[in-house]
Coordinates of C-alpha atoms and ligand atoms in Angstrom, one line a residue:
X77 CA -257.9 91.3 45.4
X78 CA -254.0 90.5 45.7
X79 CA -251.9 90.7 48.5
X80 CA -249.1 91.3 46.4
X81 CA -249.9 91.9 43.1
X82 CA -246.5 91.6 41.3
X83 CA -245.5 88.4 43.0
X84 CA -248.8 86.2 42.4
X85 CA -249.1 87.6 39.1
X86 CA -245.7 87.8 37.7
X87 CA -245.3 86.3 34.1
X88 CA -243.9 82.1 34.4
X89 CA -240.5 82.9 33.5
X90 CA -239.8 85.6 35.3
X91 CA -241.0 83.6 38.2
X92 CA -238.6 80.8 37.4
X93 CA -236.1 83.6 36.9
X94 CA -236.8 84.1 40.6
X95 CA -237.0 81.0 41.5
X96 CA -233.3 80.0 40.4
X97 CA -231.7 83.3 41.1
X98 CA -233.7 82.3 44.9
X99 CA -232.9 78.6 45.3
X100 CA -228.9 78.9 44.4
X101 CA -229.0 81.0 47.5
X102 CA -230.8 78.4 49.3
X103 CA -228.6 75.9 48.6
X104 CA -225.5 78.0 49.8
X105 CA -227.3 79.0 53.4
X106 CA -228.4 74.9 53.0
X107 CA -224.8 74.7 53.0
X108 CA -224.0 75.9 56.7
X109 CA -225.5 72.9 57.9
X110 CA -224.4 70.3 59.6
X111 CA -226.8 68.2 57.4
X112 CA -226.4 69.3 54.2
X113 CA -222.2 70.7 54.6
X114 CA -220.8 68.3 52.3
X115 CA -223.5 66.3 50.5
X116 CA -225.0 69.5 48.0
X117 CA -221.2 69.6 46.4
X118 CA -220.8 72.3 44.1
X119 CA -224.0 72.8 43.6
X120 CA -224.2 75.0 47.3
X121 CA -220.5 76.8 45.9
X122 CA -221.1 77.5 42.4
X123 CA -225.2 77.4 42.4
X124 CA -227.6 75.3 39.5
X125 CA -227.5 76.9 36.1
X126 CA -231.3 75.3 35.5
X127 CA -234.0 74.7 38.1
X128 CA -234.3 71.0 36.4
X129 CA -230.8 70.6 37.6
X130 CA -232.4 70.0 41.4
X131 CA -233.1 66.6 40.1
X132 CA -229.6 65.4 40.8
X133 CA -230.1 66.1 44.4
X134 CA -230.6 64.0 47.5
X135 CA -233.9 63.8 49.2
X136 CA -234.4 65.1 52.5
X137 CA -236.3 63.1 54.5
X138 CA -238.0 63.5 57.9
X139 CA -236.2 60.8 59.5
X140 CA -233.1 62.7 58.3
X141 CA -234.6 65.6 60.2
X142 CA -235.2 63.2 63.5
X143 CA -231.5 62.1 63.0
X144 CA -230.4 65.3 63.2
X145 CA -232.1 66.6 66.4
X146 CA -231.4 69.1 67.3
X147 CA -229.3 70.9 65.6
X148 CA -228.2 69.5 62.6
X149 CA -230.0 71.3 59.8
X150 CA -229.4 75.1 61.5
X151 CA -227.5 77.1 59.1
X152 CA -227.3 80.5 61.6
X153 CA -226.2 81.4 65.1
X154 CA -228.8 80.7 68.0
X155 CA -228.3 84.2 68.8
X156 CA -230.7 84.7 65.3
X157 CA -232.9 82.4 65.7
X158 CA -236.2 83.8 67.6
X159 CA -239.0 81.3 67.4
X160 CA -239.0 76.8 67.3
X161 CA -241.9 74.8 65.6
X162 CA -242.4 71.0 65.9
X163 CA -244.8 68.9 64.4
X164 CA -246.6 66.1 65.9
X165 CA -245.5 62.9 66.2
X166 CA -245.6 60.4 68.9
X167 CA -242.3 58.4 68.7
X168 CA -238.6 59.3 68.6
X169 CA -236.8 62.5 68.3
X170 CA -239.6 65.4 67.3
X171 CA -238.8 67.0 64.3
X172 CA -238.1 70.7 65.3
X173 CA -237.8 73.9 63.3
X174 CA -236.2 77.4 63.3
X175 CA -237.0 80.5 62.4
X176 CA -235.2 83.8 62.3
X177 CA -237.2 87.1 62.2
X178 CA -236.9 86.9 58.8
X179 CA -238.3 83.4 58.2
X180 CA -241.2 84.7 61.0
X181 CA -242.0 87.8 58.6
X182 CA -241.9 86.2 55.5
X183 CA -244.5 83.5 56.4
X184 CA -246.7 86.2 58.4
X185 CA -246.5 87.6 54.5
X186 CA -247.8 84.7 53.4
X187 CA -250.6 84.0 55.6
X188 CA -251.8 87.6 54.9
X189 CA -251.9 87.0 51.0
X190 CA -254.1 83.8 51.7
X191 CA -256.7 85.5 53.7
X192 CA -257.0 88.7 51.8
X193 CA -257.5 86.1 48.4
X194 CA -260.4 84.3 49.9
X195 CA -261.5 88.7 50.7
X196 CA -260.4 89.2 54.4
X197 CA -259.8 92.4 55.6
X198 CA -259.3 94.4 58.1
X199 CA -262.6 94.9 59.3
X200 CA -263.3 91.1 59.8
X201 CA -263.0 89.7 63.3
X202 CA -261.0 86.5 63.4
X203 CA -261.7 83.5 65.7
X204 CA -258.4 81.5 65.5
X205 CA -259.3 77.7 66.8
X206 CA -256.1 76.3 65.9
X207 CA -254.0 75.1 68.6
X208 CA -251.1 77.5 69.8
X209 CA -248.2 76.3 70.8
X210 CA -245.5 73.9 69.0
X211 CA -247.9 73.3 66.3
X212 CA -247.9 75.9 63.7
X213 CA -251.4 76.1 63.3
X214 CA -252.5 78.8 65.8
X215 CA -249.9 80.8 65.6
X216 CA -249.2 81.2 61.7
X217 CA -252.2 82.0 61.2
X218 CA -252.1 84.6 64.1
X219 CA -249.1 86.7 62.9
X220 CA -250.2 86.8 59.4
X221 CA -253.8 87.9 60.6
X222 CA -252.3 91.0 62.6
X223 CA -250.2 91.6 59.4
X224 CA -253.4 92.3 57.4
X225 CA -254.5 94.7 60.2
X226 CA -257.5 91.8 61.5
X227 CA -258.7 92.0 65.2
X228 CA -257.8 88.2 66.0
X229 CA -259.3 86.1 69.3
X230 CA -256.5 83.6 69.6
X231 CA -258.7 81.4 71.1
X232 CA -257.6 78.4 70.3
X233 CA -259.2 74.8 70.0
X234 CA -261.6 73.0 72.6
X235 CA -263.9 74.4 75.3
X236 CA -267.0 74.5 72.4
X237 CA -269.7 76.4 74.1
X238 CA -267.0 79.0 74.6
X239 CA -266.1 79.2 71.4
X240 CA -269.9 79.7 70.4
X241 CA -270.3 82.6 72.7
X242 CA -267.3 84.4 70.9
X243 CA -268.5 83.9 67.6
X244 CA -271.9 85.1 68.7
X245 CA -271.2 87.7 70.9
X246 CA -267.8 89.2 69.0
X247 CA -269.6 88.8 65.5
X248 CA -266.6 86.7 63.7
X249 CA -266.7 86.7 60.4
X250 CA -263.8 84.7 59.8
X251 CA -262.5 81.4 61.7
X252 CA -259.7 78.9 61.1
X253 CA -260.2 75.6 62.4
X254 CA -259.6 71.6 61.9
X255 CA -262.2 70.4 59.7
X256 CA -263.4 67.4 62.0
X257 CA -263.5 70.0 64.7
X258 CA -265.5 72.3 62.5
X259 CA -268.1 69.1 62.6
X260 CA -268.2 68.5 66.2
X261 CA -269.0 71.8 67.2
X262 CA -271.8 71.9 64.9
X263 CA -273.1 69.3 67.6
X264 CA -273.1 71.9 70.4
X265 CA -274.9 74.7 68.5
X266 CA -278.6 73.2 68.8
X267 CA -277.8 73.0 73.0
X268 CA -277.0 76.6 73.2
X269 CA -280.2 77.3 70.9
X270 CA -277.7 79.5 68.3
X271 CA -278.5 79.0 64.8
X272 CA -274.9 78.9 62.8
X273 CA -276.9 80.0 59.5
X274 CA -278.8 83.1 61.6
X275 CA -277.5 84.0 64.4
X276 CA -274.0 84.3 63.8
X277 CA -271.7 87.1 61.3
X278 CA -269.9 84.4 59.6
X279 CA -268.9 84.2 56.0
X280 CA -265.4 82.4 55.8
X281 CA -263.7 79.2 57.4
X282 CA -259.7 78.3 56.7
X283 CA -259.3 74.4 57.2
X284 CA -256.5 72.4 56.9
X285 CA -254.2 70.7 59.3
X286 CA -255.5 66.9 58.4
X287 CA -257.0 65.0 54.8
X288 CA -260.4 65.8 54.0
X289 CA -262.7 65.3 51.2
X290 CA -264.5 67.5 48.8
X291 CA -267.6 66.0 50.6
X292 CA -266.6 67.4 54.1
X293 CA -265.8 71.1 52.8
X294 CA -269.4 71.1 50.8
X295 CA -270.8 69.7 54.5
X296 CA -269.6 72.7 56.9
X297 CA -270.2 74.9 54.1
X298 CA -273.8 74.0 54.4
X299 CA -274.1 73.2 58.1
X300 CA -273.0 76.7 58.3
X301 CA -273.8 78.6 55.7
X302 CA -270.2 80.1 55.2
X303 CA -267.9 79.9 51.9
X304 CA -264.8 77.3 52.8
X305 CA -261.3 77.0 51.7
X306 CA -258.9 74.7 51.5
X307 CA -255.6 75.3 53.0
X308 CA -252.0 73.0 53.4
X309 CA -249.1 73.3 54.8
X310 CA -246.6 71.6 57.1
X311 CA -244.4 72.7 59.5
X312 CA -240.9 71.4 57.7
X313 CA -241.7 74.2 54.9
X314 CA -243.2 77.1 57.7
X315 CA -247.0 76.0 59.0
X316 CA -249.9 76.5 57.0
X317 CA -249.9 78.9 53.7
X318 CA -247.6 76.7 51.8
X319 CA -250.4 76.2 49.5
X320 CA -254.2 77.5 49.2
X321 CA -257.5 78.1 47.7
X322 CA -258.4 81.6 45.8
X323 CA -261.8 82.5 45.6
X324 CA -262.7 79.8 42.7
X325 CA -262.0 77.2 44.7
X326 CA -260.6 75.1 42.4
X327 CA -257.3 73.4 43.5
X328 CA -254.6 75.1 45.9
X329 CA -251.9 77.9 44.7
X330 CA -248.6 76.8 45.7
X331 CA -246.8 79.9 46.3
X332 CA -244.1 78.9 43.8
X333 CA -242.3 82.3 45.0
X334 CA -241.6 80.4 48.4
X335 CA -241.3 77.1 47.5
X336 CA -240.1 75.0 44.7
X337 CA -242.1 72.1 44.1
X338 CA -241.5 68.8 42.1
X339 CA -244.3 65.6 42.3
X340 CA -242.3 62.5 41.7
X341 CA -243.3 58.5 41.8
X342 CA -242.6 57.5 45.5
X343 CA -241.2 54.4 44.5
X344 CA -239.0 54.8 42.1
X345 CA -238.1 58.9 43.0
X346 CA -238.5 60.1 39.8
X347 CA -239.9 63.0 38.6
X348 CA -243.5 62.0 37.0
X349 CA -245.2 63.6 33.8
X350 CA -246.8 67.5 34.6
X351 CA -250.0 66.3 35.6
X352 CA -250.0 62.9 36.9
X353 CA -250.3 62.2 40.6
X354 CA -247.5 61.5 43.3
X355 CA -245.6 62.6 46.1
X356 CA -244.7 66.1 46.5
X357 CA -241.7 67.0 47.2
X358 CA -240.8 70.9 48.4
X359 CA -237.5 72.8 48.6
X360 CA -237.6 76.2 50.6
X361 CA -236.9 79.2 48.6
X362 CA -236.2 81.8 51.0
X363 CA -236.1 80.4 54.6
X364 CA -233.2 81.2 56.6
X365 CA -232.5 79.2 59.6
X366 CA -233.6 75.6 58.5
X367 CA -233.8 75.6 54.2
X368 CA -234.9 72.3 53.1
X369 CA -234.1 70.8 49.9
X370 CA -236.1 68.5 48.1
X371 CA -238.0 67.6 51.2
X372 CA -240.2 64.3 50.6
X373 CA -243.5 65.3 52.0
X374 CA -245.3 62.2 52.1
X375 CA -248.3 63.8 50.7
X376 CA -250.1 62.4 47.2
X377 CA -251.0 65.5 45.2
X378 CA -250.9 66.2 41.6
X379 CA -250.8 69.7 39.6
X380 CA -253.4 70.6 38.3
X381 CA -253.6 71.8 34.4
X382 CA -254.1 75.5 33.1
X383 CA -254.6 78.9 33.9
X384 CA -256.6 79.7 36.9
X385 CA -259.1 82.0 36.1
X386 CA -258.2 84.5 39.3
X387 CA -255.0 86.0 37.3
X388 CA -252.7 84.5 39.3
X389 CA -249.8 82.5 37.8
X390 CA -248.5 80.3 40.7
X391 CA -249.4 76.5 39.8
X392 CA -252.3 74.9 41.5
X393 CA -252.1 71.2 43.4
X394 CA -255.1 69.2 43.6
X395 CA -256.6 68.6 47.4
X396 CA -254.1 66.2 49.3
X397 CA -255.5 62.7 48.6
X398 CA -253.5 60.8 51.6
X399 CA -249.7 60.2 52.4
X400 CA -247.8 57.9 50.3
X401 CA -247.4 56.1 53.9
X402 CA -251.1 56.2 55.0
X403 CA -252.2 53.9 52.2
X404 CA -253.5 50.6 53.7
X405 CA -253.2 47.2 51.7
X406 CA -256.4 45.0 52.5
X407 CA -255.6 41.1 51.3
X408 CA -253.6 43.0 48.4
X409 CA -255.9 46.0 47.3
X410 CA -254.6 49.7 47.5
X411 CA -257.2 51.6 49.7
X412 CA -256.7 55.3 51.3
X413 CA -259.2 56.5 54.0
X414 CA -260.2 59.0 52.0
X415 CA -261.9 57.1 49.7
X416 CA -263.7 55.5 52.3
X417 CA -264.4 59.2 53.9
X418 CA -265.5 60.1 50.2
X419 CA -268.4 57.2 49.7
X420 CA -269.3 58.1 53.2
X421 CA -270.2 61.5 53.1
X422 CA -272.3 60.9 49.6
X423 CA -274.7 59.1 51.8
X424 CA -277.5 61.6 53.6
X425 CA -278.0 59.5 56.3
X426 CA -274.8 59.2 57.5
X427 CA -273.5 61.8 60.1
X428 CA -270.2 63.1 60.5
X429 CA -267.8 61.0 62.5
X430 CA -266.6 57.4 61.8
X431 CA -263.5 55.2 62.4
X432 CA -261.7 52.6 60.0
X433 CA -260.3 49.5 61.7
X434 CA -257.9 46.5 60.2
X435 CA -257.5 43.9 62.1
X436 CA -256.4 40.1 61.4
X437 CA -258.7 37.4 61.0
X438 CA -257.9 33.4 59.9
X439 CA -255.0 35.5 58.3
X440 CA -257.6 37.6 56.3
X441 CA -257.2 40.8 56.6
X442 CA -260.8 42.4 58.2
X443 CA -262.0 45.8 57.3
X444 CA -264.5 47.3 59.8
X445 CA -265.8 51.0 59.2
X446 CA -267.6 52.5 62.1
X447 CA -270.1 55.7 61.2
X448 CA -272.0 57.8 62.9
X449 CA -275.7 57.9 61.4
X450 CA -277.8 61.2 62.0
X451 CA -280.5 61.8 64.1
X452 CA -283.6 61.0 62.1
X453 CA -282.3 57.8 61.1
X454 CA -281.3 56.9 64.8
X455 CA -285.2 57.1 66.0
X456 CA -285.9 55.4 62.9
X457 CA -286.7 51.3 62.6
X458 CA -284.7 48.6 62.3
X459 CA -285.7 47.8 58.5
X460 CA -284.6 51.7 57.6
X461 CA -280.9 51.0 60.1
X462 CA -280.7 47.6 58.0
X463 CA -281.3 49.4 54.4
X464 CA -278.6 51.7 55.3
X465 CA -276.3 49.3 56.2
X466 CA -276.3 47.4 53.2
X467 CA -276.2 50.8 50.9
X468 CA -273.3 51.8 52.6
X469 CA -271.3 48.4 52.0
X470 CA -272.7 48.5 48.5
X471 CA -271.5 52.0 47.9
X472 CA -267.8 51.1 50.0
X473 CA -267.6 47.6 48.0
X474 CA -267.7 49.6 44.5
X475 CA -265.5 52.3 45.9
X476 CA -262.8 50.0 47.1
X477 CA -263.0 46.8 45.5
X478 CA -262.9 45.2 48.9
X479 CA -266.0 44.3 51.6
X480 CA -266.4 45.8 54.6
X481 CA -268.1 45.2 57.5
X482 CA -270.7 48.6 58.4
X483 CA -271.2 49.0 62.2
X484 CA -273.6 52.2 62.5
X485 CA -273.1 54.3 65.3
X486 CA -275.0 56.4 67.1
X487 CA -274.6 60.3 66.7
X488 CA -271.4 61.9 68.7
X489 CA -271.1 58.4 70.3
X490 CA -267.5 57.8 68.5
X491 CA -264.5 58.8 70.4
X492 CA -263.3 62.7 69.4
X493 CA -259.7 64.1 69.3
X494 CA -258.9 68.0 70.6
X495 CA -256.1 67.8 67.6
X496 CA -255.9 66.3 64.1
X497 CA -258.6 63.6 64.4
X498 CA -256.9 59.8 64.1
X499 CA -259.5 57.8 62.2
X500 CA -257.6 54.7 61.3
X501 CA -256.9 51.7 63.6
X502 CA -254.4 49.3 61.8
X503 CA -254.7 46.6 65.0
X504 CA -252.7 43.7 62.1
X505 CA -249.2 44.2 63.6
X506 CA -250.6 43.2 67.2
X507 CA -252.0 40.5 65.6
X508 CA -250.1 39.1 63.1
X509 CA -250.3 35.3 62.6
X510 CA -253.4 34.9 65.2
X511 CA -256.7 32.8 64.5
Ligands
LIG883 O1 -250.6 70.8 59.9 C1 -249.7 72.9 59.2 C2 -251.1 73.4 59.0 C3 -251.7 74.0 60.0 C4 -251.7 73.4 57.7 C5 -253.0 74.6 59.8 C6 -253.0 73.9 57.5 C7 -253.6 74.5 58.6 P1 -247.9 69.6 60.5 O2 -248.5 69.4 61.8 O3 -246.5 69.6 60.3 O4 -248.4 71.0 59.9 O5 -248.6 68.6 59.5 C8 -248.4 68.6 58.1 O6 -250.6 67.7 57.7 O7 -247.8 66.9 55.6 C9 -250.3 66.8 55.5 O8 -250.1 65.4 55.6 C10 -251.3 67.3 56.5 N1 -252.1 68.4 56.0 C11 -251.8 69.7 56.2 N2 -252.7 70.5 55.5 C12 -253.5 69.6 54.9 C13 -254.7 69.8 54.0 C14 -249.7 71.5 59.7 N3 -255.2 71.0 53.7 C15 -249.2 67.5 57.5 N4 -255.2 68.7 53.5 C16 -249.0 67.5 56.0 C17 -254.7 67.4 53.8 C18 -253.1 68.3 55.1 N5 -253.7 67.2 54.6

């Protein structure tokens, strides 16, 4: 059951062994940069004598990475560098990243020891959805899947009665996919008269890419009948296998071996107590052409305590709860989507889409939360729409503290991304001071 049985088992201290003996060299191919040439001092020359010792380093920061377009943090000839990675984003320099063969193999590595924990092998037949390209979804997931010897369709996202004749007709078994796109295809699937649950091989789904709640994973899980797991990543670090679920399903390994991670209060920067939510912060162990070190994700995580029960020893995070800059404040309370996603997706009735929106009213801050509502209810009457309504504000006003105003919706109606699915509509800047 182990991809690489020494690694994800080896004993905490000869990990950390690892770990320091791997992020001194880090620091001296950091070094070579542009970005980093002066700033790490003697701790790129001479190395860190404890990993604690990171905590006298700067940050790294995205906008240090957009600063330093293009070139800036590339600590190896172009000549080495075979493959470039960017992550979206809509304004400003993109934030690009290298790889050398190395980096390329390494992370192939690690996709392979995610899918071969959740039990892929090399008879499954892999239906890759993510998109190819600059985003690091389609193909990470690509090369580690040919690493573990797995006949992959790198089909890509979109075109959803296509994708349902694959699956059908090639038998997967095992797909990757965004986990709002998982729910709109489940749309198409009554259309084409296919049955996910009986007509189709599959038994495994990889999602990631964008937040999502418990309450979505347990949804595909039984729209489709399939086991589902949780995967993160980003492309700063590699892509996707930074961190991910075994076969408990209980919190995502953060393949310590790769990455050196530290959860600290986004405020103040400081490290927080083992256990206590915050921002995670990542330095690469072993990348090549672009190391990062202590790179401020953003994302709100928090490690999660004790052993897990599958043997291995890497620590486990807790499923990404938002982005330390994603958090909205309505007339002064602390909300994150998810939590509105969460109350959501405890009702039945609701269906699977929705859409939060902020706007500015008599200098109140308004939320509205559109949602889709499923079939049944849709033909139902106007008393059952109205006691639905009033549950959901009921269930959002104890979740949040805050009122909101409901707007059902009817099924598929709301608008649909072909990448990571934007659900929040902060119109208050545009609107700042109006009446
Ligand atoms: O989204 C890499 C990836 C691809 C991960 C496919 C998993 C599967 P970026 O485009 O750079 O890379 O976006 C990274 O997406 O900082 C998180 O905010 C968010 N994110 C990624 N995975 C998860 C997850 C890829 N499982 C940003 N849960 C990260 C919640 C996630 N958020």
């Amino acid at each position: 059951m182990y991809w690489q049985k020494e690694i994800e088992t080896m004993d905490r201290s000869t990990l950390a062994g690892l770990q320091l003996q791997r992020l001194n060299e880090s620091l001296r191919q950091a070094g070579r940069s542009a970005f980093y040439g002066g700033s790490l001092g003697a701790a790129a020359s001479k190395g860190l004598s404890d990993l604690k010792e990171i905590a006298r380093l700067p940050f790294t920061t995205k906008d240090d990475l957009r600063n330093a377009f293009p070139y800036g943090f590339l600590t190896v000839d172009l000549e080495e560098v075979i493959r470039l990675h960017s992550s979206s984003g809509t304004t400003g320099n993109p934030t690009v990243v290298f790889h050398t063969a190395r980096d390329i193999d390494e992370w192939g590595n690690l996709i392979a020891r995610c899918m071969y924990t959740t039990g892929v092998r090399k008879q499954d037949v892999f239906q890759n959805m993510m998109g190819y390209g600059l985003f690091t979804g389609g193909l990470g997931f690509h090369y580690g899947a040919e690493k573990l010897g797995v006949m992959t369709i790198p089909i890509g996202p979109g075109n959803s009665k296509r994708q349902i004749w694959f699956l059908k007709h090639l038998k997967a078994t095992v797909v990757h996919i965004l986990p709002s796109y998982a729910l709109r295809l489940y749309s198409f699937f009554e259309e084409m008269e296919v049955d996910p649950r009986k007509d189709l091989h599959l038994r495994i789904a990889f999602i990631g890419a964008e937040p999502h709640s418990e309450e979505i994973r347990r949804k595909i899980e039984e729209l489709y009948g399939i086991k589902v797991y949780n995967s993160y990543g980003l492309s700063e670090m590699c892509g996707p296998g930074v961190a991910f679920e075994c076969e408990r399903q209980a919190g995502l390994h953060l393949w310590e071996d790769h990455f050196y991670p530290e959860i600290i209060d986004p405020a103040s920067g400081e490290v927080v107590p083992e256990g206590e939510q915050g921002e995670l912060v990542l330095t690469t162990l072993t990348r090549q052409a672009m190391p990062l070190i202590r790179y401020r994700t953003r994302d709100l995580t928090r490690f999660l305590p004790g052993e897990c029960p599958c043997g291995r020893t890497h620590r486990r995070i807790d499923r990404i709860t938002g982005r330390s800059d994603d958090m909205l404040i309505i007339n002064g309370v602390n909300i994150f989507p998810i939590q509105i996603e969460k109350t959501l997706m405890a009702i039945p009735e609701i269906g699977h889409n929705y859409l939060i929106e902020i706007h500015k009213e008599n200098f109140m801050d308004k939320l509205s939360v559109k949602v889709e509502i499923n079939e049944e209810v849709f033909h139902g009457t106007l008393a059952e729409l109205e006691k639905l309504q009033g549950k959901a504000v009921t269930a959002l006003r104890a979740e949040l503290g805050v009122t909101p105003v409901v707007k059902l919706a009817e099924p598929s109606s709301l608008p649909v991304t072909e990448g990571k699915a934007q659900r929040v509509f902060d119109y208050r800047h545009r609107e700042e001071g109006s009446r």
